[in-house]
Coordinates of C-alpha atoms in Angstrom, one line a residue:
X6 CA 85.0 54.4 82.4
X7 CA 86.0 56.9 79.9
X8 CA 89.7 57.4 79.0
X9 CA 89.3 61.0 77.8
X10 CA 92.1 63.4 78.3
X11 CA 91.7 66.8 79.9
X12 CA 93.2 70.0 78.6
X13 CA 96.0 71.6 80.7
X14 CA 95.0 74.5 83.0
X15 CA 95.8 78.0 81.8
X16 CA 98.9 79.2 83.7
X17 CA 99.0 82.8 84.9
X18 CA 102.5 84.3 84.5
X19 CA 103.1 87.1 87.0
X20 CA 104.7 90.1 85.4
X21 CA 104.7 88.6 81.9
X22 CA 102.6 89.6 78.9
X23 CA 100.2 91.5 81.0
X24 CA 101.0 95.0 80.0
X25 CA 100.0 97.3 82.8
X26 CA 97.8 94.6 84.5
X27 CA 98.7 94.3 88.1
X28 CA 99.3 91.1 90.0
X29 CA 95.8 91.5 91.5
X30 CA 94.2 91.5 88.0
X31 CA 96.1 88.3 87.1
X32 CA 95.0 86.6 90.3
X33 CA 91.4 87.5 89.8
X34 CA 91.5 86.3 86.2
X35 CA 93.0 83.0 87.2
X36 CA 90.3 82.5 89.9
X37 CA 87.5 83.3 87.4
X38 CA 88.9 80.9 84.8
X39 CA 89.1 78.1 87.5
X40 CA 85.6 78.8 88.7
X41 CA 84.2 78.6 85.1
X42 CA 86.1 75.4 84.5
X43 CA 84.7 73.7 87.7
X44 CA 81.1 74.8 86.8
X45 CA 81.5 73.5 83.3
X46 CA 82.8 70.1 84.5
X47 CA 79.9 69.9 87.0
X48 CA 77.4 70.6 84.1
X49 CA 79.1 68.0 81.9
X50 CA 78.8 65.3 84.6
X51 CA 75.0 65.5 84.6
X52 CA 72.9 63.3 82.3
X53 CA 71.7 66.2 80.1
X54 CA 75.2 67.5 79.6
X55 CA 76.7 67.8 76.1
X56 CA 79.6 65.5 75.0
X57 CA 83.0 66.3 76.5
X58 CA 84.9 68.9 74.4
X59 CA 87.8 71.2 74.8
X60 CA 86.9 73.8 77.5
X61 CA 85.6 77.0 75.9
X62 CA 86.5 80.4 77.1
X63 CA 83.0 81.1 78.4
X64 CA 80.7 79.2 80.7
X65 CA 78.2 77.0 78.8
X66 CA 74.5 77.1 79.6
X67 CA 73.5 74.5 82.2
X68 CA 70.8 72.0 81.5
X69 CA 67.4 72.9 82.9
X70 CA 64.6 70.5 84.1
X71 CA 61.1 70.5 82.6
X72 CA 59.8 73.3 84.8
X73 CA 62.3 75.6 83.2
X74 CA 64.1 76.6 86.3
X75 CA 67.9 76.5 86.2
X76 CA 69.4 73.3 87.7
X77 CA 72.1 74.1 90.3
X78 CA 75.5 72.4 90.2
X79 CA 75.7 69.1 92.1
X80 CA 77.9 68.5 95.1
X81 CA 79.1 65.2 93.7
X82 CA 82.8 64.7 93.0
X83 CA 84.2 65.8 89.6
X84 CA 84.5 63.1 86.9
X85 CA 87.6 60.9 87.3
X86 CA 90.0 61.1 84.4
X87 CA 92.2 58.3 83.0
X88 CA 94.6 58.4 86.0
X89 CA 91.8 58.8 88.6
X90 CA 93.0 62.2 89.9
X91 CA 90.5 64.7 91.2
X92 CA 91.4 67.9 93.0
X93 CA 88.7 69.1 95.5
X94 CA 87.4 72.6 94.8
X95 CA 87.0 75.0 97.7
X96 CA 83.8 76.8 96.6
X97 CA 83.3 78.6 99.9
X98 CA 86.9 79.8 100.3
X99 CA 86.9 83.2 98.7
X100 CA 90.3 84.1 97.3
X101 CA 91.8 80.6 97.4
X102 CA 92.8 78.8 94.3
X103 CA 92.1 75.1 93.9
X104 CA 95.1 73.1 93.0
X105 CA 95.1 72.2 89.3
X106 CA 94.1 68.6 88.6
X107 CA 96.7 66.1 87.3
X108 CA 96.0 65.2 83.7
X109 CA 97.9 63.5 81.0
X110 CA 98.6 65.2 77.7
X111 CA 97.1 63.9 74.5
X112 CA 100.4 64.0 72.6
X113 CA 102.8 61.0 72.7
X114 CA 105.7 63.2 71.8
X115 CA 108.2 63.3 74.8
X116 CA 109.0 67.0 74.2
X117 CA 105.3 68.0 74.2
X118 CA 104.6 65.9 77.2
X119 CA 107.4 67.5 79.1
X120 CA 106.1 71.0 78.3
X121 CA 102.6 69.9 79.3
X122 CA 103.8 68.7 82.7
X123 CA 106.1 71.8 83.1
X124 CA 103.1 74.1 82.7
X125 CA 101.2 72.1 85.3
X126 CA 104.1 72.4 87.7
X127 CA 104.2 76.2 87.3
X128 CA 100.4 76.3 87.8
X129 CA 100.7 74.4 91.1
X130 CA 103.5 76.7 92.3
X131 CA 101.5 79.8 91.5
X132 CA 98.4 78.5 93.3
X133 CA 100.5 77.6 96.3
X134 CA 102.1 81.0 96.6
X135 CA 98.7 82.7 96.2
X136 CA 97.0 80.6 98.8
X137 CA 99.9 81.2 101.2
X138 CA 99.5 84.9 100.9
X139 CA 95.7 84.7 101.4
X140 CA 96.2 82.4 104.4
X141 CA 98.6 84.9 106.0
X142 CA 96.1 87.7 105.4
X143 CA 93.4 85.7 107.1
X144 CA 95.7 84.7 109.9
X145 CA 96.2 88.4 110.8
X146 CA 92.5 89.0 110.8
X147 CA 91.7 85.8 112.8
X148 CA 94.3 86.6 115.4
X149 CA 93.1 90.2 115.7
X150 CA 89.5 89.3 116.2
X151 CA 90.3 86.8 119.0
X152 CA 93.0 88.9 120.7
X153 CA 90.6 91.9 120.8
X154 CA 87.9 89.8 122.4
X155 CA 90.2 88.5 125.0
X156 CA 91.4 92.0 125.8
X157 CA 88.0 93.6 125.9
X158 CA 86.6 90.9 128.1
X159 CA 89.7 91.1 130.4
X160 CA 89.9 87.3 130.3
X161 CA 93.5 87.4 131.5
X162 CA 92.0 87.8 135.0
X163 CA 90.1 84.5 134.6
X164 CA 93.4 82.7 133.7
X165 CA 95.2 84.2 136.7
X166 CA 97.4 86.7 134.9
X167 CA 97.8 90.3 136.1
X168 CA 97.8 91.8 132.6
X169 CA 96.7 91.1 129.0
X170 CA 100.3 91.1 127.9
X171 CA 101.3 88.4 130.4
X172 CA 98.6 86.2 129.1
X173 CA 99.4 86.5 125.4
X174 CA 103.1 85.9 126.0
X175 CA 102.6 82.9 128.2
X176 CA 99.8 81.2 126.3
X177 CA 100.4 82.2 122.7
X178 CA 104.0 83.4 122.6
X179 CA 102.9 86.8 121.4
X180 CA 104.5 89.8 123.1
X181 CA 102.2 92.5 124.5
X182 CA 103.2 95.1 121.9
X183 CA 102.8 92.6 119.1
X184 CA 99.3 91.7 120.3
X185 CA 98.3 95.3 120.6
X186 CA 99.6 96.2 117.2
X187 CA 97.6 93.3 115.6
X188 CA 94.5 94.6 117.4
X189 CA 95.3 98.1 116.2
X190 CA 95.4 97.2 112.5
X191 CA 92.5 94.8 112.6
X192 CA 90.0 97.3 111.1
X193 CA 92.4 98.1 108.3
X194 CA 92.9 94.5 107.4
X195 CA 89.2 93.9 107.4
X196 CA 88.7 96.9 105.1
X197 CA 91.2 95.4 102.6
X198 CA 90.4 91.7 102.6
X199 CA 87.7 92.0 99.8
X200 CA 90.0 94.0 97.4
X201 CA 93.2 92.1 97.7
X202 CA 94.3 88.5 98.3
X203 CA 97.9 89.6 99.1
X204 CA 99.5 89.0 102.4
X205 CA 98.7 91.9 104.8
X206 CA 101.6 92.6 107.1
X207 CA 101.0 94.3 110.4
X208 CA 103.7 97.0 110.3
X209 CA 102.9 98.7 106.9
X210 CA 99.2 98.7 107.9
X211 CA 99.9 101.0 110.8
X212 CA 100.2 103.8 108.3
X213 CA 96.5 103.3 107.4
X214 CA 95.1 103.3 111.0
X215 CA 94.7 107.1 111.3
X216 CA 93.3 107.2 107.8
X217 CA 90.7 104.7 108.8
X218 CA 89.9 106.7 111.9
X219 CA 89.6 110.0 110.1
X220 CA 88.4 109.2 106.6
X221 CA 86.9 105.8 106.8
X222 CA 87.0 102.4 105.0
X223 CA 86.9 103.8 101.4
X224 CA 89.9 106.0 102.0
X225 CA 91.9 103.0 103.2
X226 CA 91.0 101.1 100.1
X227 CA 91.9 103.9 97.8
X228 CA 95.2 104.4 99.5
X229 CA 96.1 100.7 99.2
X230 CA 95.1 100.5 95.5
X231 CA 97.1 103.6 94.7
X232 CA 100.2 102.3 96.5
X233 CA 99.8 98.8 94.9
X234 CA 100.1 100.4 91.4
X235 CA 103.8 100.9 91.9
X236 CA 104.7 97.4 93.0
X237 CA 105.3 96.1 96.5
X238 CA 103.0 97.8 99.1
X239 CA 105.4 99.1 101.8
X240 CA 104.8 101.6 104.6
X241 CA 106.6 104.2 102.6
X242 CA 104.5 103.5 99.5
X243 CA 101.3 103.8 101.6
X244 CA 102.4 107.0 103.2
X245 CA 103.2 108.5 99.8
X246 CA 99.9 107.4 98.4
X247 CA 98.0 108.9 101.4
X248 CA 99.8 112.2 100.8
X249 CA 99.0 112.1 97.1
X250 CA 95.3 111.4 97.7
X251 CA 95.1 114.0 100.5
X252 CA 94.3 111.6 103.3
X253 CA 97.5 112.2 105.3
X254 CA 97.4 115.2 107.7
X255 CA 99.9 118.0 106.9
X256 CA 103.0 117.9 109.1
X257 CA 103.3 120.9 111.4
X258 CA 106.9 121.9 112.1
X259 CA 107.4 123.2 115.7
X260 CA 108.7 126.7 116.1
X261 CA 112.5 126.9 116.5
X262 CA 113.6 128.8 119.6
X263 CA 116.8 130.9 119.8
X264 CA 118.4 128.3 122.0
X265 CA 117.6 125.5 119.5
X266 CA 119.2 127.6 116.7
X267 CA 122.6 127.3 118.3
X268 CA 124.6 124.4 117.0
X269 CA 125.1 121.7 119.7
X270 CA 128.6 120.9 120.9
X271 CA 130.2 117.6 120.2
X272 CA 129.4 116.4 123.8
X273 CA 125.7 117.3 123.3
X274 CA 125.2 115.3 120.1
X275 CA 123.2 112.2 120.9
X276 CA 123.7 108.8 119.3
X277 CA 120.5 109.2 117.3
X278 CA 121.8 112.5 115.8
X279 CA 125.1 110.8 115.0
X280 CA 123.1 108.2 113.0
X281 CA 121.3 110.9 111.1
X282 CA 124.6 112.7 110.3
X283 CA 126.1 109.4 109.2
X284 CA 123.2 108.8 106.8
X285 CA 123.5 112.3 105.5
X286 CA 127.2 111.8 104.8
X287 CA 126.4 108.5 103.1
X288 CA 123.9 110.3 100.8
X289 CA 126.7 112.2 99.2
X290 CA 128.3 109.0 98.0
X291 CA 125.4 106.6 97.6
X292 CA 121.9 108.3 97.7
X293 CA 120.0 105.1 97.1
X294 CA 121.6 103.3 100.0
X295 CA 121.2 106.3 102.3
X296 CA 117.5 106.4 101.5
X297 CA 117.1 102.8 102.4
X298 CA 118.9 103.2 105.7
X299 CA 116.8 106.3 106.5
X300 CA 113.6 104.4 105.9
X301 CA 114.8 101.6 108.2
X302 CA 115.7 104.1 110.9
X303 CA 112.3 105.8 110.5
X304 CA 110.4 102.6 110.8
X305 CA 112.4 101.5 113.9
X306 CA 111.8 104.8 115.6
X307 CA 108.1 104.7 115.0
X308 CA 107.9 101.2 116.4
X309 CA 109.9 102.2 119.5
X310 CA 107.7 105.2 120.1
X311 CA 104.6 103.0 120.0
X312 CA 106.1 100.6 122.5
X313 CA 107.1 103.5 124.8
X314 CA 103.8 105.3 124.6
X315 CA 101.8 102.6 126.3
X316 CA 98.6 104.0 124.9
X317 CA 97.3 100.5 124.0
X318 CA 97.2 99.2 127.6

């Protein structure tokens, strides 16, 4: 058995040395490099493969049989290195990163060996974070597909429940409004899963539901990509991107009656208006904090209105 050493994996560094490249670009580059490395190792494990060398930046040509047709990669395990460690690759799992294989450095210098292992640790941590985000994204889609089927087929009746919400809370510990919101954003999540591997959270995606209904899948993708250029994709960022791209409907302000023009008395001011006035006063001292609190209040009010509307059954 050969005792050759493997080169360490290239480690993507989020936010470092990438210029204007986004996290999505870094993740796609990492996935492409890993795919090329796996295919190269498969080609090298075949009888006609060239001697083992340092992994080049491009994919080498695969050996071909006598009939001239390309020979597909084998399904056999990767070659075992000196320490016998092989990481299984998930060829069919789009968007997931295979964990970097454990290899030993060629150098016997303790400092260089430490740096080699440190790069491998960072690579494993990066892959784990990326895979967690992709898994959460697919969890949202997987739940949405199944909850929608259960609701449309009215299967709660088969299980002896009076409503869909009673079934989801009793069987899956998912409250009615949560289940309905997951179903509501399902189409948006499906529209985005082939352009991002990031975690898709249900609440921000609600902003894109009317855009999907009115303008279609491509508008949803454009809005997401525009919002992602500025960092974390929040509901506020998506709303601003939709406005910028012209996908958000203009807000029509209701006409103000003569009665409404009169300032309310202290006894007529509701708790919600007091909260608004408190935030307005805070803005004079700390505008950034006031904006954050206003966004939190806006998000909470939208969620409450959706729960009260009952338009999802």
